[in-house]
């Protein structure tokens, strides 16, 4: 196995020497430069597996080098070294394409973890330089996201790029569109694949338990703490923490999450010392976080930390050409689970699927097909077996009939929509909430407000 080559760029000789000694002990070969000009010369003459650069240099800055490497050596991971507390600079570097960052004074354990993760990405060249074209002959990755519509091809290409970074990613998409699956794919294709992927639904944790769930606690730290408890951040150490429905976090928890992200450390309840974190944060919501910020329900500073890169997952109606493949895959998976031959869709059933709008996206498609496969009388699913819901439209008032007050009309329409969703979900509240793009807590509140049974 050839020795891997790391380029160190810093104008302080003491820092360069510290980094060279640390990486040398990791059996890595290092070259160093003190200026942007010298770094560009070395990059043009030698192949490298990783670049570490300070943000402030005599003839430029680290952002300039990150952008240069992105333009000419896109497969080369580059990490920046920032001054303590300079999160804005770190975020700017991540937006420009940096793999990750480390703050001064450099924590050598964090540095070693960063270097190890970056080098797991692998070097694309064959000894003739960092040419991205050399990756063309590598075997294709296993397919985990189905679909070949233009929107899905773009999504997969973006995921491949994001997997090579440690930047926080905010995944925006409608309920049921596959946000967690996208998050898992970013994790699976990245250097943390052999470490935990920990998903958490922020809307499902009671507010009074959130701090303990996220950060853990020590035995005896509060009434009922009968044993030490590991938090979600600790469970994800070295891997990825996926915060689903992050918009549901209460404001007091948003403050604590922001500090954990900025300091890269947590303190369990009752602990005397902080625990250093090596966790990549991915988050998602079906809500528009920027609107939540404007409404005062979400902290702007936390939004900027989570939304370093925004990734939109297309709804199913924007990739209808994928429906035949998705439907076939879902029916085959059901047949395997039930250990029987797969059902097939009749032409009229397929046409019905192609013309429906799927407010619940892929999750709703799965529910529709599972119900149809269960209830149909043969191995052919017909359009009537799908029981596709029709749009709910309020009855128009008769000519001359006085209009009801607006609030009363809206409540009547909301009641009808909720009842229709519960009917489609077979009375299952959590499923109805997903169809409507609500949390279970929000659905329960609306049902109670309108006097409907939960």
Coordinates of C-alpha atoms in Angstrom, one line a residue:
X1 CA 0.0 0.0 0.0
X2 CA 1.4 3.4 -1.0
X3 CA 2.0 6.1 1.6
X4 CA -0.7 8.8 1.5
X5 CA 0.4 12.4 0.9
X6 CA -1.0 15.4 2.8
X7 CA -0.4 19.0 1.9
X8 CA -0.2 21.4 5.0
X9 CA -0.6 25.1 4.4
X10 CA 0.1 27.5 7.3
X11 CA 2.3 30.5 7.6
X12 CA 3.2 29.7 11.3
X13 CA 6.2 27.3 11.4
X14 CA 5.3 26.0 14.8
X15 CA 1.8 25.0 13.6
X16 CA 3.3 23.4 10.5
X17 CA 5.7 21.4 12.6
X18 CA 3.0 20.2 15.0
X19 CA 0.8 19.0 12.1
X20 CA 3.8 17.3 10.4
X21 CA 4.7 15.4 13.5
X22 CA 1.1 14.4 14.2
X23 CA 0.5 13.2 10.7
X24 CA 3.9 11.5 10.5
X25 CA 3.0 9.4 13.5
X26 CA -0.1 8.3 11.5
X27 CA 2.4 7.0 8.8
X28 CA 1.5 9.8 6.4
X29 CA 3.9 11.7 4.1
X30 CA 3.5 15.5 4.4
X31 CA 4.5 18.5 2.3
X32 CA 4.1 22.1 3.6
X33 CA 3.6 25.6 2.3
X34 CA 3.4 29.0 3.9
X35 CA 1.5 30.9 1.2
X36 CA -1.3 30.4 -1.3
X37 CA 1.1 30.8 -4.2
X38 CA 3.4 28.0 -2.9
X39 CA 0.4 25.7 -2.2
X40 CA -0.9 26.1 -5.8
X41 CA 2.6 25.3 -7.1
X42 CA 2.7 22.1 -5.1
X43 CA -0.8 21.1 -6.1
X44 CA 0.1 21.4 -9.7
X45 CA 3.3 19.3 -9.4
X46 CA 2.3 16.5 -7.0
X47 CA -0.7 14.3 -6.3
X48 CA -2.2 14.7 -2.8
X49 CA -4.8 12.7 -0.8
X50 CA -5.7 15.5 1.6
X51 CA -5.1 19.2 2.1
X52 CA -5.1 21.1 5.4
X53 CA -5.0 24.8 5.2
X54 CA -5.1 27.7 7.6
X55 CA -7.8 30.4 6.9
X56 CA -5.4 33.4 7.1
X57 CA -2.4 33.4 4.8
X58 CA 0.0 36.2 3.8
X59 CA -1.2 36.4 0.2
X60 CA -4.8 35.2 0.5
X61 CA -7.0 33.0 2.6
X62 CA -8.2 29.4 3.0
X63 CA -11.5 30.1 1.1
X64 CA -9.5 31.0 -2.0
X65 CA -7.6 27.7 -1.8
X66 CA -10.8 25.7 -1.2
X67 CA -12.4 27.3 -4.3
X68 CA -9.2 26.6 -6.3
X69 CA -9.1 23.0 -5.3
X70 CA -12.9 22.6 -6.0
X71 CA -12.3 24.0 -9.5
X72 CA -9.1 22.0 -10.5
X73 CA -8.9 19.0 -8.1
X74 CA -12.6 18.4 -7.1
X75 CA -11.9 14.9 -5.7
X76 CA -9.3 16.2 -3.3
X77 CA -10.7 16.7 0.2
X78 CA -9.6 19.9 1.9
X79 CA -10.1 20.9 5.5
X80 CA -9.6 24.3 7.0
X81 CA -8.0 25.4 10.3
X82 CA -10.0 28.3 11.8
X83 CA -9.4 30.6 14.7
X84 CA -11.2 29.7 17.9
X85 CA -14.9 30.7 17.8
X86 CA -14.8 31.6 14.1
X87 CA -17.9 29.6 13.1
X88 CA -18.8 32.1 10.4
X89 CA -15.5 31.4 8.6
X90 CA -16.0 27.7 9.1
X91 CA -19.5 27.8 7.6
X92 CA -18.2 29.8 4.7
X93 CA -15.5 27.3 4.0
X94 CA -18.0 24.4 4.1
X95 CA -20.3 26.2 1.7
X96 CA -17.3 26.7 -0.6
X97 CA -16.7 22.9 -0.6
X98 CA -14.4 22.2 2.3
X99 CA -14.6 18.7 3.7
X100 CA -14.5 19.8 7.3
X101 CA -12.8 22.3 9.7
X102 CA -10.8 22.2 12.9
X103 CA -10.4 25.1 15.3
X104 CA -7.3 26.5 16.9
X105 CA -5.8 25.6 19.3
X106 CA -5.9 22.3 17.4
X107 CA -7.2 19.3 19.4
X108 CA -5.0 16.5 18.1
X109 CA -7.6 13.8 18.7
X110 CA -10.2 15.7 16.6
X111 CA -7.5 16.3 14.0
X112 CA -6.7 12.6 13.8
X113 CA -10.4 11.7 13.4
X114 CA -10.8 14.3 10.7
X115 CA -7.8 13.1 8.8
X116 CA -8.9 9.5 9.1
X117 CA -12.3 10.3 7.8
X118 CA -11.0 12.3 4.9
X119 CA -8.6 9.6 3.8
X120 CA -11.3 7.0 3.8
X121 CA -12.7 8.8 0.7
X122 CA -9.9 7.3 -1.3
X123 CA -7.6 8.8 -3.7
X124 CA -8.9 9.0 -7.3
X125 CA -5.7 9.2 -9.2
X126 CA -3.5 6.5 -10.7
X127 CA -0.3 8.2 -9.9
X128 CA -0.6 10.8 -12.7
X129 CA -2.4 13.4 -10.6
X130 CA -5.7 14.1 -9.1
X131 CA -7.8 13.5 -12.2
X132 CA -11.5 12.9 -11.4
X133 CA -11.9 11.1 -14.7
X134 CA -10.0 8.1 -13.2
X135 CA -13.0 7.2 -11.1
X136 CA -15.0 6.3 -14.2
X137 CA -13.9 2.7 -14.2
X138 CA -14.8 2.0 -10.6
X139 CA -17.8 -0.4 -10.1
X140 CA -21.1 1.4 -9.6
X141 CA -22.5 1.7 -6.1
X142 CA -25.4 -0.4 -5.0
X143 CA -28.7 1.4 -5.9
X144 CA -30.6 2.5 -2.8
X145 CA -32.7 5.4 -4.2
X146 CA -35.0 4.2 -6.9
X147 CA -35.9 6.4 -9.9
X148 CA -34.3 7.7 -13.0
X149 CA -36.4 10.9 -13.6
X150 CA -34.3 14.0 -14.2
X151 CA -35.1 15.3 -10.7
X152 CA -33.9 12.0 -9.2
X153 CA -30.7 11.9 -11.3
X154 CA -29.9 15.4 -10.1
X155 CA -30.6 14.4 -6.5
X156 CA -28.3 11.4 -6.7
X157 CA -25.5 13.4 -8.2
X158 CA -25.8 16.0 -5.4
X159 CA -25.8 13.3 -2.7
X160 CA -22.6 11.9 -4.2
X161 CA -21.0 15.3 -3.7
X162 CA -22.4 15.9 -0.3
X163 CA -21.2 12.5 0.9
X164 CA -17.6 13.7 0.4
X165 CA -18.1 16.6 2.8
X166 CA -18.8 16.8 6.5
X167 CA -20.9 20.0 6.1
X168 CA -24.3 20.0 7.8
X169 CA -27.1 19.4 5.3
X170 CA -30.7 20.5 5.7
X171 CA -33.0 18.2 3.7
X172 CA -36.2 19.9 2.6
X173 CA -39.1 17.9 1.3
X174 CA -42.8 17.1 1.7
X175 CA -44.0 14.5 4.1
X176 CA -43.4 11.0 2.8
X177 CA -41.0 12.1 0.1
X178 CA -38.1 10.1 1.5
X179 CA -36.0 12.6 3.5
X180 CA -34.7 10.0 5.9
X181 CA -33.7 7.7 3.0
X182 CA -31.8 10.6 1.4
X183 CA -30.0 11.2 4.8
X184 CA -29.1 7.5 5.0
X185 CA -27.7 7.6 1.5
X186 CA -25.5 10.6 2.3
X187 CA -24.2 8.6 5.3
X188 CA -23.8 5.4 3.4
X189 CA -21.8 6.9 0.6
X190 CA -19.5 8.9 2.9
X191 CA -16.5 8.0 5.1
X192 CA -18.6 7.5 8.2
X193 CA -20.4 4.5 6.7
X194 CA -18.9 2.1 9.2
X195 CA -20.1 4.2 12.2
X196 CA -23.7 4.7 13.5
X197 CA -26.5 6.4 11.7
X198 CA -28.9 7.6 14.4
X199 CA -32.2 9.0 13.3
X200 CA -34.4 10.9 15.7
X201 CA -37.9 12.4 15.2
X202 CA -37.7 15.7 17.0
X203 CA -41.5 16.0 17.1
X204 CA -42.0 12.7 19.0
X205 CA -39.9 13.5 22.1
X206 CA -41.7 15.2 25.0
X207 CA -40.2 18.6 25.7
X208 CA -39.4 17.8 29.3
X209 CA -37.3 14.7 28.2
X210 CA -35.4 16.3 25.3
X211 CA -32.2 17.4 27.1
X212 CA -31.8 13.9 28.6
X213 CA -32.6 12.2 25.3
X214 CA -30.1 14.3 23.3
X215 CA -27.3 14.7 25.8
X216 CA -27.8 11.8 28.3
X217 CA -27.6 12.0 32.0
X218 CA -25.8 10.5 35.0
X219 CA -27.4 8.4 37.7
X220 CA -28.9 10.5 40.4
X221 CA -28.8 13.7 38.4
X222 CA -32.6 14.2 38.8
X223 CA -35.5 12.3 40.3
X224 CA -36.0 9.1 38.3
X225 CA -32.4 8.9 37.0
X226 CA -31.8 5.5 38.4
X227 CA -28.9 4.7 36.0
X228 CA -26.5 6.5 33.6
X229 CA -28.2 7.1 30.2
X230 CA -26.3 7.6 26.9
X231 CA -27.8 10.4 24.8
X232 CA -28.4 10.5 21.1
X233 CA -25.2 12.5 20.4
X234 CA -23.1 9.9 22.2
X235 CA -24.9 7.1 20.3
X236 CA -23.9 8.7 17.0
X237 CA -20.3 9.4 18.0
X238 CA -18.1 9.0 14.9
X239 CA -21.2 8.7 12.7
X240 CA -24.2 10.7 11.7
X241 CA -27.1 12.2 13.7
X242 CA -30.2 12.8 11.6
X243 CA -32.6 15.3 13.1
X244 CA -36.0 14.7 11.4
X245 CA -38.7 17.3 11.8
X246 CA -36.2 19.6 13.4
X247 CA -38.7 22.5 13.1
X248 CA -40.6 20.9 16.0
X249 CA -37.8 21.5 18.5
X250 CA -38.9 24.0 21.3
X251 CA -36.9 27.2 21.5
X252 CA -35.1 26.2 24.8
X253 CA -33.8 23.1 23.1
X254 CA -32.7 25.0 20.0
X255 CA -30.3 27.0 22.2
X256 CA -28.7 23.8 23.6
X257 CA -28.5 22.2 20.1
X258 CA -26.8 25.4 18.7
X259 CA -24.2 25.3 21.4
X260 CA -23.5 21.6 20.9
X261 CA -22.9 22.2 17.1
X262 CA -20.7 25.3 17.6
X263 CA -18.6 23.8 20.4
X264 CA -18.6 20.3 19.1
X265 CA -19.1 19.1 22.7
X266 CA -22.0 18.2 25.0
X267 CA -22.4 17.9 28.8
X268 CA -24.7 15.2 30.0
X269 CA -27.1 16.2 32.8
X270 CA -25.2 15.9 36.1
X271 CA -21.8 15.7 34.4
X272 CA -18.9 17.9 35.5
X273 CA -17.1 17.9 32.2
X274 CA -18.0 18.2 28.5
X275 CA -17.6 15.3 26.0
X276 CA -16.0 16.1 22.7
X277 CA -18.2 15.3 19.7
X278 CA -17.3 13.8 16.3
X279 CA -20.8 13.7 14.7
X280 CA -22.1 14.9 11.3
X281 CA -25.4 16.6 11.6
X282 CA -28.1 16.1 9.0
X283 CA -31.6 17.6 9.5
X284 CA -34.9 17.6 7.8
X285 CA -38.4 19.0 7.9
X286 CA -41.5 19.2 5.8
X287 CA -41.8 22.8 6.9
X288 CA -40.0 25.8 5.3
X289 CA -37.5 26.6 8.0
X290 CA -36.9 30.1 6.6
X291 CA -40.6 30.9 7.2
X292 CA -40.4 29.4 10.7
X293 CA -37.5 31.8 11.4
X294 CA -39.5 34.8 10.1
X295 CA -42.4 33.7 12.3
X296 CA -40.1 33.6 15.4
X297 CA -40.6 29.9 15.9
X298 CA -37.0 28.9 14.9
X299 CA -33.7 30.6 15.8
X300 CA -32.0 32.3 12.9
X301 CA -28.5 31.4 14.2
X302 CA -29.4 27.7 14.5
X303 CA -31.0 27.8 11.0
X304 CA -27.7 29.1 9.5
X305 CA -25.7 26.3 11.3
X306 CA -28.0 23.6 10.1
X307 CA -28.7 25.0 6.6
X308 CA -25.0 25.2 5.4
X309 CA -26.2 23.2 2.4
X310 CA -29.9 22.8 1.5
X311 CA -31.0 19.7 -0.4
X312 CA -34.5 19.5 -1.8
X313 CA -36.1 16.1 -2.2
X314 CA -38.6 16.2 -5.2
X315 CA -42.2 15.2 -4.5
X316 CA -43.5 12.1 -6.3
X317 CA -45.7 14.2 -8.6
X318 CA -42.6 15.8 -10.0
X319 CA -41.2 12.5 -11.1
X320 CA -44.2 10.6 -12.4
X321 CA -42.1 8.7 -14.9
X322 CA -40.6 6.7 -11.9
X323 CA -44.1 5.4 -10.9
X324 CA -44.0 2.1 -12.9
X325 CA -40.6 1.2 -11.4
X326 CA -41.6 2.2 -7.9
X327 CA -44.9 0.4 -8.0
X328 CA -43.2 -2.8 -9.3
X329 CA -40.6 -2.6 -6.6
X330 CA -43.2 -2.1 -3.8
X331 CA -45.3 -5.0 -5.0
X332 CA -42.3 -7.3 -5.3
X333 CA -41.3 -6.4 -1.8
X334 CA -44.8 -7.1 -0.5
X335 CA -44.8 -10.5 -2.3
X336 CA -41.5 -11.4 -0.6
X337 CA -42.9 -10.4 2.8
X338 CA -46.0 -12.4 2.2
X339 CA -44.2 -15.3 0.5
X340 CA -46.5 -15.4 -2.5
X341 CA -46.4 -14.4 -6.2
X342 CA -46.4 -10.6 -6.7
X343 CA -49.6 -8.8 -7.8
X344 CA -49.6 -7.0 -11.1
X345 CA -51.2 -3.7 -12.0
X346 CA -53.8 -3.6 -14.8
X347 CA -53.4 -0.8 -17.4
X348 CA -56.3 1.2 -15.9
X349 CA -54.8 0.9 -12.4
X350 CA -51.4 2.1 -13.7
X351 CA -53.2 5.0 -15.4
X352 CA -54.9 5.8 -12.2
X353 CA -51.6 5.9 -10.3
X354 CA -50.1 8.1 -13.0
X355 CA -52.8 10.7 -12.7
X356 CA -53.0 10.9 -8.9
X357 CA -51.1 13.8 -7.1
X358 CA -49.8 11.9 -4.0
X359 CA -50.0 14.5 -1.2
X360 CA -48.3 11.8 1.0
X361 CA -45.7 11.0 -1.7
X362 CA -43.9 7.6 -1.8
X363 CA -45.2 6.7 1.6
X364 CA -48.8 7.2 0.4
X365 CA -48.0 5.1 -2.7
X366 CA -46.8 2.3 -0.5
X367 CA -50.0 2.5 1.6
X368 CA -52.2 2.5 -1.5
X369 CA -50.5 -0.5 -3.1
X370 CA -50.4 -2.5 0.2
X371 CA -54.1 -1.9 0.7
X372 CA -54.9 -2.8 -2.9
X373 CA -52.8 -6.0 -2.8
X374 CA -54.5 -7.1 0.4
X375 CA -58.0 -6.5 -0.8
X376 CA -58.0 -7.5 -4.5
X377 CA -59.6 -10.8 -5.4
X378 CA -57.0 -11.9 -7.9
X379 CA -53.3 -11.4 -8.8
X380 CA -54.3 -8.4 -11.0
X381 CA -54.9 -5.1 -9.2
X382 CA -57.6 -3.0 -10.9
X383 CA -58.2 0.7 -10.6
X384 CA -61.2 0.2 -8.2
X385 CA -58.9 -1.9 -5.9
X386 CA -56.6 1.2 -5.5
X387 CA -59.4 3.2 -3.8
X388 CA -57.7 6.4 -4.9
X389 CA -59.1 9.3 -2.8
X390 CA -60.8 12.1 -4.6
X391 CA -60.1 15.7 -3.8
X392 CA -62.2 17.2 -1.0
X393 CA -64.1 20.2 -2.3
X394 CA -66.6 22.1 -0.1
X395 CA -70.2 22.2 -1.4
X396 CA -71.1 25.4 -3.2
X397 CA -73.9 27.4 -1.5
X398 CA -77.3 27.3 -3.2
X399 CA -78.3 30.4 -5.1
X400 CA -79.7 32.9 -2.6
X401 CA -78.4 31.0 0.4
X402 CA -76.7 33.3 2.9
X403 CA -72.9 32.6 3.4
X404 CA -71.8 31.3 6.7
X405 CA -69.1 33.2 8.6
X406 CA -65.6 32.6 7.3
X407 CA -64.3 31.0 10.5
X408 CA -67.3 28.5 10.5
X409 CA -66.7 27.7 6.8
X410 CA -63.0 27.0 7.4
X411 CA -63.7 24.8 10.4
X412 CA -66.2 22.8 8.4
X413 CA -63.6 22.3 5.6
X414 CA -60.9 21.4 8.1
X415 CA -63.2 18.9 9.8
X416 CA -63.9 17.2 6.4
X417 CA -60.2 17.1 5.5
X418 CA -59.3 15.5 8.8
X419 CA -62.1 12.9 8.6
X420 CA -61.0 12.0 5.0
X421 CA -57.4 11.6 6.0
X422 CA -58.4 9.4 9.0
X423 CA -60.6 7.3 6.7
X424 CA -57.7 6.9 4.2
X425 CA -55.4 5.9 7.0
X426 CA -57.8 3.3 8.3
X427 CA -58.2 5.2 11.5
X428 CA -54.5 5.2 12.3
X429 CA -53.7 8.7 13.6
X430 CA -49.9 8.7 12.9
X431 CA -50.5 7.7 9.3
X432 CA -53.2 10.4 8.9
X433 CA -50.8 13.0 10.3
X434 CA -48.2 12.0 7.8
X435 CA -50.7 12.3 4.9
X436 CA -51.5 15.8 6.0
X437 CA -47.9 16.9 6.7
X438 CA -48.6 17.2 10.4
X439 CA -47.0 15.8 13.5
X440 CA -49.0 13.4 15.6
X441 CA -49.2 16.1 18.3
X442 CA -50.5 18.7 15.8
X443 CA -53.2 16.3 14.5
X444 CA -54.3 15.5 18.1
X445 CA -54.6 19.2 18.9
X446 CA -56.7 19.9 15.7
X447 CA -59.0 16.9 16.4
X448 CA -59.5 18.1 20.0
X449 CA -60.1 21.7 18.9
X450 CA -62.9 20.6 16.4
X451 CA -64.5 18.2 18.9
X452 CA -63.5 15.1 16.9
X453 CA -62.5 11.7 18.5
X454 CA -58.7 11.2 18.6

